XYZ file of C-alpha atoms in Angstrom:
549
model
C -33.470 -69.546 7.886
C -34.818 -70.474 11.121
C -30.978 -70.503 12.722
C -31.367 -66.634 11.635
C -34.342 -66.212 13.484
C -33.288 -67.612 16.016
C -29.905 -65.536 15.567
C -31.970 -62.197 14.715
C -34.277 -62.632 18.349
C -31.781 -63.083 20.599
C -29.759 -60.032 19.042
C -33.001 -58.285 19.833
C -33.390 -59.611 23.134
C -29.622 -58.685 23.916
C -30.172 -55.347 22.641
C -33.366 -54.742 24.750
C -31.971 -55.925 27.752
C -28.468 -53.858 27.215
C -29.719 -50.297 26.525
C -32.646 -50.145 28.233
C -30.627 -50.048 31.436
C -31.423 -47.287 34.041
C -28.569 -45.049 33.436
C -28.919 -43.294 37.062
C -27.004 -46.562 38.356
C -24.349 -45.303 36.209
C -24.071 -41.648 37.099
C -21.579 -42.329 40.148
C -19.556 -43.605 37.946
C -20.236 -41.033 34.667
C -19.314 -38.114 37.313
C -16.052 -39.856 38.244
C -14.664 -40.617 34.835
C -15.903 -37.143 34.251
C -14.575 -35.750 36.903
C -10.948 -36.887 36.757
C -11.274 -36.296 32.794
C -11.819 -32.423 33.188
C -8.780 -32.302 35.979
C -6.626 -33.915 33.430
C -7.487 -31.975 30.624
C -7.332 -28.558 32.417
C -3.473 -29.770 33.384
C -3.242 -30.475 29.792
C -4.297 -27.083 28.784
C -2.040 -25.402 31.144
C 1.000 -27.971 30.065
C 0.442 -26.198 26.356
C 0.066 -23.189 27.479
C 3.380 -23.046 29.678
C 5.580 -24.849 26.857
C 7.430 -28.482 27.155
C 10.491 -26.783 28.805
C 9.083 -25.555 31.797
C 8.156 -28.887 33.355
C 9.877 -31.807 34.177
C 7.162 -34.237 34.384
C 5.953 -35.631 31.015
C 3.027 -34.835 28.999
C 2.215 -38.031 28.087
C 0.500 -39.278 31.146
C -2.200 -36.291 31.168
C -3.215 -37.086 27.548
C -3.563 -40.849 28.575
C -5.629 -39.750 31.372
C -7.435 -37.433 30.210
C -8.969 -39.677 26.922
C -9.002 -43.057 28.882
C -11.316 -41.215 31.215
C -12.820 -39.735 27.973
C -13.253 -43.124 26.487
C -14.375 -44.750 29.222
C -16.856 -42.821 30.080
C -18.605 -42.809 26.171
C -18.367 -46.504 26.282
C -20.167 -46.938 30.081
C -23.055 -44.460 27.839
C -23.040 -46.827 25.028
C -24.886 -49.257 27.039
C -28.230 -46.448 27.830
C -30.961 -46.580 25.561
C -30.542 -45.361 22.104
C -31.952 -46.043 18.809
C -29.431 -47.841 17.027
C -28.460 -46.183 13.796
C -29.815 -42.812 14.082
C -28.509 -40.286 11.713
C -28.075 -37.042 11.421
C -28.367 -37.365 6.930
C -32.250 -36.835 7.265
C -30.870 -33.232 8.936
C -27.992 -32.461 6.333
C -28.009 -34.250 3.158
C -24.359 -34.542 1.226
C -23.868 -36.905 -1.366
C -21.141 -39.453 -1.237
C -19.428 -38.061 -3.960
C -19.028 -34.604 -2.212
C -17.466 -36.546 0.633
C -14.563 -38.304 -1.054
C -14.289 -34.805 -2.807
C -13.490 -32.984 0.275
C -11.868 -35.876 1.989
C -9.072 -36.085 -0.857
C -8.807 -32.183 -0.868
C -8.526 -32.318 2.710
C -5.718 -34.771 2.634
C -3.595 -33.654 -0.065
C -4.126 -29.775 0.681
C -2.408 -30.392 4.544
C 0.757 -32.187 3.509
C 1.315 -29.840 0.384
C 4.115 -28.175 3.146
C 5.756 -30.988 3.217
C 6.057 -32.067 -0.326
C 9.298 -30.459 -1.110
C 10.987 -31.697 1.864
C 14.992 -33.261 1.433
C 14.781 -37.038 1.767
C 16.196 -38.482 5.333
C 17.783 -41.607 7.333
C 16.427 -44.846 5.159
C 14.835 -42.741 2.307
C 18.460 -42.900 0.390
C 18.553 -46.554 0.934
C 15.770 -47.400 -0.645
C 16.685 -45.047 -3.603
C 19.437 -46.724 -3.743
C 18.099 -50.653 -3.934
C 15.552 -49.041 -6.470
C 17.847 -48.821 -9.064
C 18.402 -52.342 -9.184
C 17.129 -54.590 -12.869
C 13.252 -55.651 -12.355
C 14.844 -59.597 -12.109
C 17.297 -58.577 -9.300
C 14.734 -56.702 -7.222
C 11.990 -59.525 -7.555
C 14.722 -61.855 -6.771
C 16.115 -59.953 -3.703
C 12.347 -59.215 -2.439
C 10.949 -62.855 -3.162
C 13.386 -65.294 -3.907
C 16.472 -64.774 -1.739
C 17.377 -64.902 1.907
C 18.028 -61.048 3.127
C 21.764 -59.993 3.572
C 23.385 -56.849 5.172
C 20.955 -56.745 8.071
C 17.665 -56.983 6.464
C 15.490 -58.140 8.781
C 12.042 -57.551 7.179
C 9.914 -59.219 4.198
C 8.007 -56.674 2.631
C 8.212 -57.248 -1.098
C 5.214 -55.357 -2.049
C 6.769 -52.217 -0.945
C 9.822 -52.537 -2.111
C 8.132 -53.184 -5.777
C 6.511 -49.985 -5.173
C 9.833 -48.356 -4.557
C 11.207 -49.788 -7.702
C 8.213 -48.758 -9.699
C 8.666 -45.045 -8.262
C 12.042 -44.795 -9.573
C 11.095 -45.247 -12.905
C 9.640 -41.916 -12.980
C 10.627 -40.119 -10.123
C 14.342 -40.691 -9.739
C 15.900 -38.636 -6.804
C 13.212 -36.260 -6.789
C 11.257 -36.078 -3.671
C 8.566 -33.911 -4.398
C 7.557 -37.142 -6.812
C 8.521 -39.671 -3.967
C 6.564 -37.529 -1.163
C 3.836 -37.056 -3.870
C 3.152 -40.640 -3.955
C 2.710 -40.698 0.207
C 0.180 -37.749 -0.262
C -1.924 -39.549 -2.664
C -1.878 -42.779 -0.903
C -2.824 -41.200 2.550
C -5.380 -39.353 0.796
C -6.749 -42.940 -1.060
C -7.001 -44.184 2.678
C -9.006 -41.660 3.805
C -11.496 -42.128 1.087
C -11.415 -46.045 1.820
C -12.100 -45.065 5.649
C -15.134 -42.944 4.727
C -16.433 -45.752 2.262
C -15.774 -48.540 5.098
C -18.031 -46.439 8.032
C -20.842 -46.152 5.228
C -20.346 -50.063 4.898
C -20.814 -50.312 8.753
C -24.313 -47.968 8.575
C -22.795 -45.134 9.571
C -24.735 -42.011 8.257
C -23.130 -39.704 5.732
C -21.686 -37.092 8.468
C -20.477 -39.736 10.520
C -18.282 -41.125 8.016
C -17.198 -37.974 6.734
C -15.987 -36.972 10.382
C -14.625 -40.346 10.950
C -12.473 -40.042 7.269
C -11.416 -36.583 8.078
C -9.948 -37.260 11.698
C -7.861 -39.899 9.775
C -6.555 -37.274 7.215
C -5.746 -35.097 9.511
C -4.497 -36.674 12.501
C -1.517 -35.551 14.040
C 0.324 -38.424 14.571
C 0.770 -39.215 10.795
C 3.584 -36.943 9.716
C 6.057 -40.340 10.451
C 4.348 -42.187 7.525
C 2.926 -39.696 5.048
C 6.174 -37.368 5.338
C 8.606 -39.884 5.226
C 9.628 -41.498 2.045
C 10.685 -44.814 4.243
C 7.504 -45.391 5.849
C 5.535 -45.929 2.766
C 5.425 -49.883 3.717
C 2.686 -48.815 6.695
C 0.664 -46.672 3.929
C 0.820 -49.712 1.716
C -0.495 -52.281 4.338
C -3.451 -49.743 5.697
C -4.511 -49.248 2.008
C -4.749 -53.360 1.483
C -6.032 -53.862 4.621
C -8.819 -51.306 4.202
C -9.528 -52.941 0.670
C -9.562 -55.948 2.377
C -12.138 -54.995 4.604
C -14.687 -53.616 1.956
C -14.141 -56.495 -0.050
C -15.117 -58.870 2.468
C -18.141 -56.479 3.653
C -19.247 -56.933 -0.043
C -19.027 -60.623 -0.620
C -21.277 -60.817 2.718
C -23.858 -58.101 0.905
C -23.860 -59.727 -2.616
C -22.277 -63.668 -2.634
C -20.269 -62.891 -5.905
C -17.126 -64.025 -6.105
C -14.775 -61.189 -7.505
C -15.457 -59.660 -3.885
C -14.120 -62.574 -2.172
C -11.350 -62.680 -4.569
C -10.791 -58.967 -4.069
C -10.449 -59.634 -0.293
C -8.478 -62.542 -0.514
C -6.082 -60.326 -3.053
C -5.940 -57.924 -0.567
C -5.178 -59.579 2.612
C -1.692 -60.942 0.639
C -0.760 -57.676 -0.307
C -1.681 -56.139 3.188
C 0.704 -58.962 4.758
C 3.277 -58.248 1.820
C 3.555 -54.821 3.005
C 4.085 -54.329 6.548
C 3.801 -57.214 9.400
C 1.396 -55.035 11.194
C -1.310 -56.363 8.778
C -0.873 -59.775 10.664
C -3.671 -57.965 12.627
C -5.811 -58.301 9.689
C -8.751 -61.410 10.633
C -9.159 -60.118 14.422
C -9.885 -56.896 12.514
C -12.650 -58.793 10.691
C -13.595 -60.310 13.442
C -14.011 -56.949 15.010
C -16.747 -55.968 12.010
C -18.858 -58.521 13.924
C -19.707 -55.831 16.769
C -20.506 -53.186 14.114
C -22.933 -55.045 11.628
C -25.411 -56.312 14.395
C -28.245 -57.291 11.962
C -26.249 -59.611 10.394
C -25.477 -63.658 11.472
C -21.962 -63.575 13.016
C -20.811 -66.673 11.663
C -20.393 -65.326 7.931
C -17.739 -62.814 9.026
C -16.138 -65.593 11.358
C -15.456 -67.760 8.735
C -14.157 -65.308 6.666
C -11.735 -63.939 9.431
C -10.672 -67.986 9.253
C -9.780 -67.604 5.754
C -7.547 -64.316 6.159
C -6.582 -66.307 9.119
C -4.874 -69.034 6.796
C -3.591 -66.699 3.857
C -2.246 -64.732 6.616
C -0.470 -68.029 8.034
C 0.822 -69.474 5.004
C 2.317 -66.108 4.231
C 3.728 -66.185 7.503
C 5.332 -69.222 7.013
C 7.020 -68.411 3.568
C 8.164 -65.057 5.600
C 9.804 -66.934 8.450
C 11.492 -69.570 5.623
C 12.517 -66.411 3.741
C 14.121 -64.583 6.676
C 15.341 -67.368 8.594
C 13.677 -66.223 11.612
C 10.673 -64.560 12.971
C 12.407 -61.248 11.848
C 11.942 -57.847 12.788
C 13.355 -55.262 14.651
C 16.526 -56.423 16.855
C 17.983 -55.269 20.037
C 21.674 -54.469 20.896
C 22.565 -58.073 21.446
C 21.103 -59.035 17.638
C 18.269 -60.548 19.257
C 14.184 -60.007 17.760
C 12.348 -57.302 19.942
C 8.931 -58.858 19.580
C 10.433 -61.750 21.215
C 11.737 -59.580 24.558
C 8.208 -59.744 26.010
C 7.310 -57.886 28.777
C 4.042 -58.081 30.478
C 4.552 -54.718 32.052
C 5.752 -53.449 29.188
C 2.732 -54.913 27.008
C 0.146 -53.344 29.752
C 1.497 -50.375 29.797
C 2.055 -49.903 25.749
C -1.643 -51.167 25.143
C -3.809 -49.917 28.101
C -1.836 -46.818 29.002
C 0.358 -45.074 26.218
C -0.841 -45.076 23.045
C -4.238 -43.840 24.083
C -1.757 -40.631 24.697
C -0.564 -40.066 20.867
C -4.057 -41.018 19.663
C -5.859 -38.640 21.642
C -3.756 -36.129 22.028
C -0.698 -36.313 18.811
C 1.290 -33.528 19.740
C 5.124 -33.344 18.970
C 6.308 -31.395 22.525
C 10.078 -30.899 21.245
C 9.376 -27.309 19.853
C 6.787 -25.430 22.230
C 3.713 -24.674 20.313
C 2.468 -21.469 18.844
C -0.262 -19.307 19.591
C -2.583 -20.835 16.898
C -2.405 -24.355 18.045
C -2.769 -23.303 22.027
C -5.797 -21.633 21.127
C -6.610 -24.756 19.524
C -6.327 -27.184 22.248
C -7.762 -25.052 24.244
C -10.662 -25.668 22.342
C -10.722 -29.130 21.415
C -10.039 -29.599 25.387
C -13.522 -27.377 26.487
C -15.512 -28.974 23.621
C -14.455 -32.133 24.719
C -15.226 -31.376 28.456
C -18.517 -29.749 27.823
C -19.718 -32.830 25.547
C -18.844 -34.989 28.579
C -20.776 -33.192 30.910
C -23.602 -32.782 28.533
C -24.062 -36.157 26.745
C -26.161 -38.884 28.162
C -26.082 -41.350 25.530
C -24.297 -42.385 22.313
C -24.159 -44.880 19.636
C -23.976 -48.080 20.998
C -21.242 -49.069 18.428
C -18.863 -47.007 20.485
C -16.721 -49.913 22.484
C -16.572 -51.671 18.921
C -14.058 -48.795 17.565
C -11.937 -48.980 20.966
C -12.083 -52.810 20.213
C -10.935 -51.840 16.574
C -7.965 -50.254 17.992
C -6.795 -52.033 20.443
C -6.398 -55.189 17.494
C -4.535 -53.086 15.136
C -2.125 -52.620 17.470
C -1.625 -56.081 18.522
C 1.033 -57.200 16.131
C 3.076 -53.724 16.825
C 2.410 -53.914 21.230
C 6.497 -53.857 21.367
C 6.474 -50.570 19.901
C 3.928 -48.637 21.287
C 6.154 -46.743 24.264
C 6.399 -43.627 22.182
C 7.927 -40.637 23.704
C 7.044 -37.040 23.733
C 8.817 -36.570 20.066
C 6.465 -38.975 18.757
C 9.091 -40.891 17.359
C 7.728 -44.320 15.973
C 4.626 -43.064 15.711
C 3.768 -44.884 12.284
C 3.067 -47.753 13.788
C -0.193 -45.893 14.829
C -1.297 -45.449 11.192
C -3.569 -48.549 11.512
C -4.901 -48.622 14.729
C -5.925 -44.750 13.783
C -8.553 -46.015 11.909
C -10.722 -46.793 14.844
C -10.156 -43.792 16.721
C -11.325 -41.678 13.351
C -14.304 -43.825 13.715
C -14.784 -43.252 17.293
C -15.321 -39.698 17.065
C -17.686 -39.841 13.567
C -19.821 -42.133 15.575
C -19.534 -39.537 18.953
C -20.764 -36.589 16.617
C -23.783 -38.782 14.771
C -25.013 -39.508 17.735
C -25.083 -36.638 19.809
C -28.978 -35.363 20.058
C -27.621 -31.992 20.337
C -26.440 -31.377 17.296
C -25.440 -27.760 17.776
C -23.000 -28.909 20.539
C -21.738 -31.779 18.213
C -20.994 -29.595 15.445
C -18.779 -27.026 17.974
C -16.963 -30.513 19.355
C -16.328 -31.691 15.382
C -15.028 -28.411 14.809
C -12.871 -28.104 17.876
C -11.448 -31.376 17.420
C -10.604 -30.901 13.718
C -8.868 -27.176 13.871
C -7.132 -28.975 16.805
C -5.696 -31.457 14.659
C -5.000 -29.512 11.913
C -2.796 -26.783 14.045
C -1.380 -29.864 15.458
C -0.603 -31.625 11.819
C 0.984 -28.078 10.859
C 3.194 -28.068 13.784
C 4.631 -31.878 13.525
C 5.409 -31.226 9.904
C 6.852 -27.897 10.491
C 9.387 -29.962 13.056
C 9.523 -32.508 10.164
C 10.368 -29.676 6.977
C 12.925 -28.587 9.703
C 14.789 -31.863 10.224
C 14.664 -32.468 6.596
C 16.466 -29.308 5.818
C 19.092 -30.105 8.683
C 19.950 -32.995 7.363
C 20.386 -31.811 3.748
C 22.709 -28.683 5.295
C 24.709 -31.038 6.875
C 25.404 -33.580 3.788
C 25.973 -30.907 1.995
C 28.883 -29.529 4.642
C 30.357 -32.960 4.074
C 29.713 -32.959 0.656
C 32.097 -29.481 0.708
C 35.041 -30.786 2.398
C 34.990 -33.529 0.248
C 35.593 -31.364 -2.281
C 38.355 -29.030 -0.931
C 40.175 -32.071 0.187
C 38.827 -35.695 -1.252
C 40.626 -37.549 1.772
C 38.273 -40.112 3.438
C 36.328 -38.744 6.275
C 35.083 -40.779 9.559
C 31.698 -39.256 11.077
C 30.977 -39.722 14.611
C 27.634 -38.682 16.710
C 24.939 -38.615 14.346
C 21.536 -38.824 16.047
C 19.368 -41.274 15.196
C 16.526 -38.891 15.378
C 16.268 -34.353 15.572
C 13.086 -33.452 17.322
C 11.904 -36.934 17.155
C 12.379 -36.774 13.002
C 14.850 -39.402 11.872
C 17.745 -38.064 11.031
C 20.736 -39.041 9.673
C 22.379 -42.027 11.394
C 21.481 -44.366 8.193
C 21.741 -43.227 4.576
C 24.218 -40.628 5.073
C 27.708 -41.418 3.109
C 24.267 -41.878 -0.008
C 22.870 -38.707 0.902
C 26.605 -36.697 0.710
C 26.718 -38.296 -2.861
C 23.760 -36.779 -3.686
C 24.824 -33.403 -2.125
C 28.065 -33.773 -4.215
C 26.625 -35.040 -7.335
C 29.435 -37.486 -7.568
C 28.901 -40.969 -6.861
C 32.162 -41.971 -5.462
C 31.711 -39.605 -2.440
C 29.180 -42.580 -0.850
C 32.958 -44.292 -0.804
C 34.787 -41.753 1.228
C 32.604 -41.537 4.149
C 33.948 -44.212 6.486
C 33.910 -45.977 9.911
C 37.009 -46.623 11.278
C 40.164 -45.401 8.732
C 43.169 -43.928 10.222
C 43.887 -41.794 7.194
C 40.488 -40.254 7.692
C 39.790 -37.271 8.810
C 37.067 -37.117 11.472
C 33.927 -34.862 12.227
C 32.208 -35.120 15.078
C 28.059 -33.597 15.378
C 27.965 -30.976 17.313
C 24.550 -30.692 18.740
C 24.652 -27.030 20.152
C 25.824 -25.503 17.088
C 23.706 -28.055 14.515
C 26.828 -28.419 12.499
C 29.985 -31.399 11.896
C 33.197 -29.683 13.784
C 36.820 -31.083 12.914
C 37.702 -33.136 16.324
């Protein structure tokens, strides 16, 4: 008791000394970040306005700009006085249940567009392995050593593939179904973690709606494929709770909960690797509480994450992973640059700013970033403090996205962006906690607003690019699919693209995804490499269609 005295008065102490700081040696540097923040998000504004086509240089580096600056600047005001844990609940009450009412509405009711979308790229290869007995898929997940290129252990998704099929088949309004309600079970677990962490009511409700609606989603919740990342964020949330819980109450189902949950999370998707530095990160958030309980339990996700590591690198052979064109491992191509630029630099773009820039945007969503881009200036200019919780979210992010640094140099098409699903979570939190502690709460209400239309136009417009890839790719199985049947020669396809818009396309999955086109099986057979009795089609780009060559 005495250790968490001690503990308890220099936390005070710290505290004391930290925010009450005379915040006019800071306003050089306030009106600098602010400064170069509102240059970069006027540019920004007039780079939506004009369209992606008009300019040559990209987009990217104003929205990295403009919310490093942005960030920044909130976490130099974290550190002038503030009473920690003010909330705006005594203001508006809502009960809890309200929250995860709206939150789940909120998530399910943007991605209904997208629920009827044609399957793409991996989806039919995974349909495909899903059909497999319940021994031979626990066996090929589990128990045996990957063949055919399989570079990745992730049995728990590939159970819930195989449990899918069951009762969804080859429909993918069930399959994309299944996406919707898991995104929308993560936002709820969000909302249910900030309450954990003392945020107030509003706060969390903020912070679980940014996450339902960011932008940058699409990739995961739209895409049949990517269901391993929604898997390992739902686990890893869990996780989380569980181990917030244990620390509350000492019983033992939480710890077993969270200790469930870290296995699955690592069972999922290697980005949950992450998962005890994102424990360890709790420690800035719950500052009236001893550090060393949540260190210890980081430790112990530490080892379950290491022994699971270990029975991942026996089952694969290798570290795994991704490969480059020589066959070797990307994460092991490191690049310091590379890793700089990727974790200080780019990703703060997509997160801030998730806009797919290969279809110029519509009125609605200019409109909206203009907005979201005035409300955010104006709340710069205006704010003088804010919750002093603020650099732990940035913290937050920055170790989600340790384990996935290699893959963080996403373009303009937003292509890859699912590996931002995780890190996400800290962002959402970063702007609850920037609208609960806002004095003004008039002003804070107008920014929340701004910044949710903004990524709701924005959500709209990435899965409208997304519905439109979809349907490509079904149009042009389905023009194979025909020729097939006028004559059933074997036919050689050259120049698919990887990815349309940024949407993957149609480079894997598609002699499967003719056969479903078809509705005869034995179509998958006559789409070939290299025959010279085939005849070949070549992608034509320009007209969107396969051309005889």
């Amino acid at each position: 008791m005495s250790g968490n005295r001690a503990f308890y008065a220099a936390s005070d102490a710290y505290v004391f000394a930290r925010y009450s700081s005379d915040d006019t040696a800071m306003r050089p540097v306030k009106i600098l970040l602010t400064t170069i923040a509102v240059v970069a998000s006027a540019a920004l504004l007039v780079r939506v306005c004009i369209g992606p086509s008009r300019l040559a240089a990209s987009p990217l580096n104003l929205e990295s700009i403009a919310f490093l600056s942005f960030s920044l600047c909130c976490a130099l005001l974290s550190f002038n006085r503030m009473r920690v844990g003010a909330s705006p609940d005594k203001q508006i009450a809502v009960s809890n249940a309200l929250c995860v009412a709206v939150i789940c509405s909120v998530a399910v009711a943007a991605y209904l567009p997208a629920i009827s979308n044609p399957l793409v790229f991996d989806d039919y290869t995974h349909l495909s392995g899903s059909r497999d007995g319940w021994a031979a898929m626990i066996a090929r997940s589990l128990i045996h050593h990957p063949q055919g290129g399989d570079f990745f252990f992730r049995p728990a998704g590939y159970i819930s593939y195989w449990i899918d099929y069951r009762w969804a088949g080859a429909d993918p309004v069930r399959w994309h179904l299944w996406n919707i309600l898991v995104h929308a079970a993560n936002s709820m677990l969000v909302y249910l973690l900030c309450r954990q962490l003392a945020f107030g009511r509003i706060g969390s409700l903020i912070s679980a709606l940014v996450f339902a609606l960011h932008a940058s989603h699409p990739e995961v919740v739209a895409w049949m494929a990517a269901r391993f990342d929604l898997l390992a964020t739902f686990f890893s949330l869990a996780a989380l709770i569980a181990l917030n819980q244990f620390i509350d109450s000492r019983k033992a189902a939480w710890f077993l909960l969270m200790a469930c949950a870290c296995v699955l999370a690592v069972l999922s998707k290697e980005a949950a690797f992450c998962l005890p530095v994102l424990a360890l990160c709790l420690i800035l958030f719950r500052t009236k509480r001893p550090p060393a309980a949540i260190a210890k339990l980081a430790g112990i996700l530490a080892v379950l994450c290491g022994i699971v590591f270990l029975y991942r690198e026996w089952f694969l052979g290798g570290i795994g992973g991704y490969r480059d064109a020589a066959g070797a491992p990307t994460i092991l191509n490191f690049s310091l640059l590379r890793t700089i630029k990727a974790l200080f630099y780019r990703e703060w773009a997509v997160l801030f700013f998730p806009l797919n820039w290969s279809v110029p945007p519509g009125l609605w969503l200019k409109l909206a970033s203009g907005a979201f881009l005035l409300a955010a200036v104006f709340f710069l200019v205006r704010v003088k403090r804010v919750d002093p919780r603020l650099p732990a979210c940035l913290a937050l992010i920055f170790a989600a996205s340790l384990p996935v640094q290699h893959l963080l140099l996403i373009g303009q098409d937003l292509s890859g962006a699912r590996v931002l699903y995780l890190p996400s979570i800290g962002l959402a939190m970063f702007w609850g906690l920037l609208a609960q502690s806002y004095e003004d709460k008039t002003a804070a209400a107008a920014l929340t607003a701004a910044l949710l239309l903004f990524q709701w136009t924005a959500l709209a417009h990435n899965l409208e690019i997304w519905r439109g890839a979809a349907l490509l790719s079904r149009q042009t199985c389905a023009q194979a699919a025909e020729e097939l049947r006028q004559d059933p020669r074997p036919i050689a396809v050259s120049d698919l693209p990887s990815t349309w818009n940024g949407v993957f396309f149609l480079r894997n999955g598609f002699p499967l995804c003719v056969a479903a086109a078809s509705q005869r099986p034995e179509d998958a057979d006559r789409i070939v490499s290299t025959d010279s009795s085939a005849r070949i089609l070549v992608w034509d780009a320009a007209t969107q269609k396969l051309l005889p060559k």
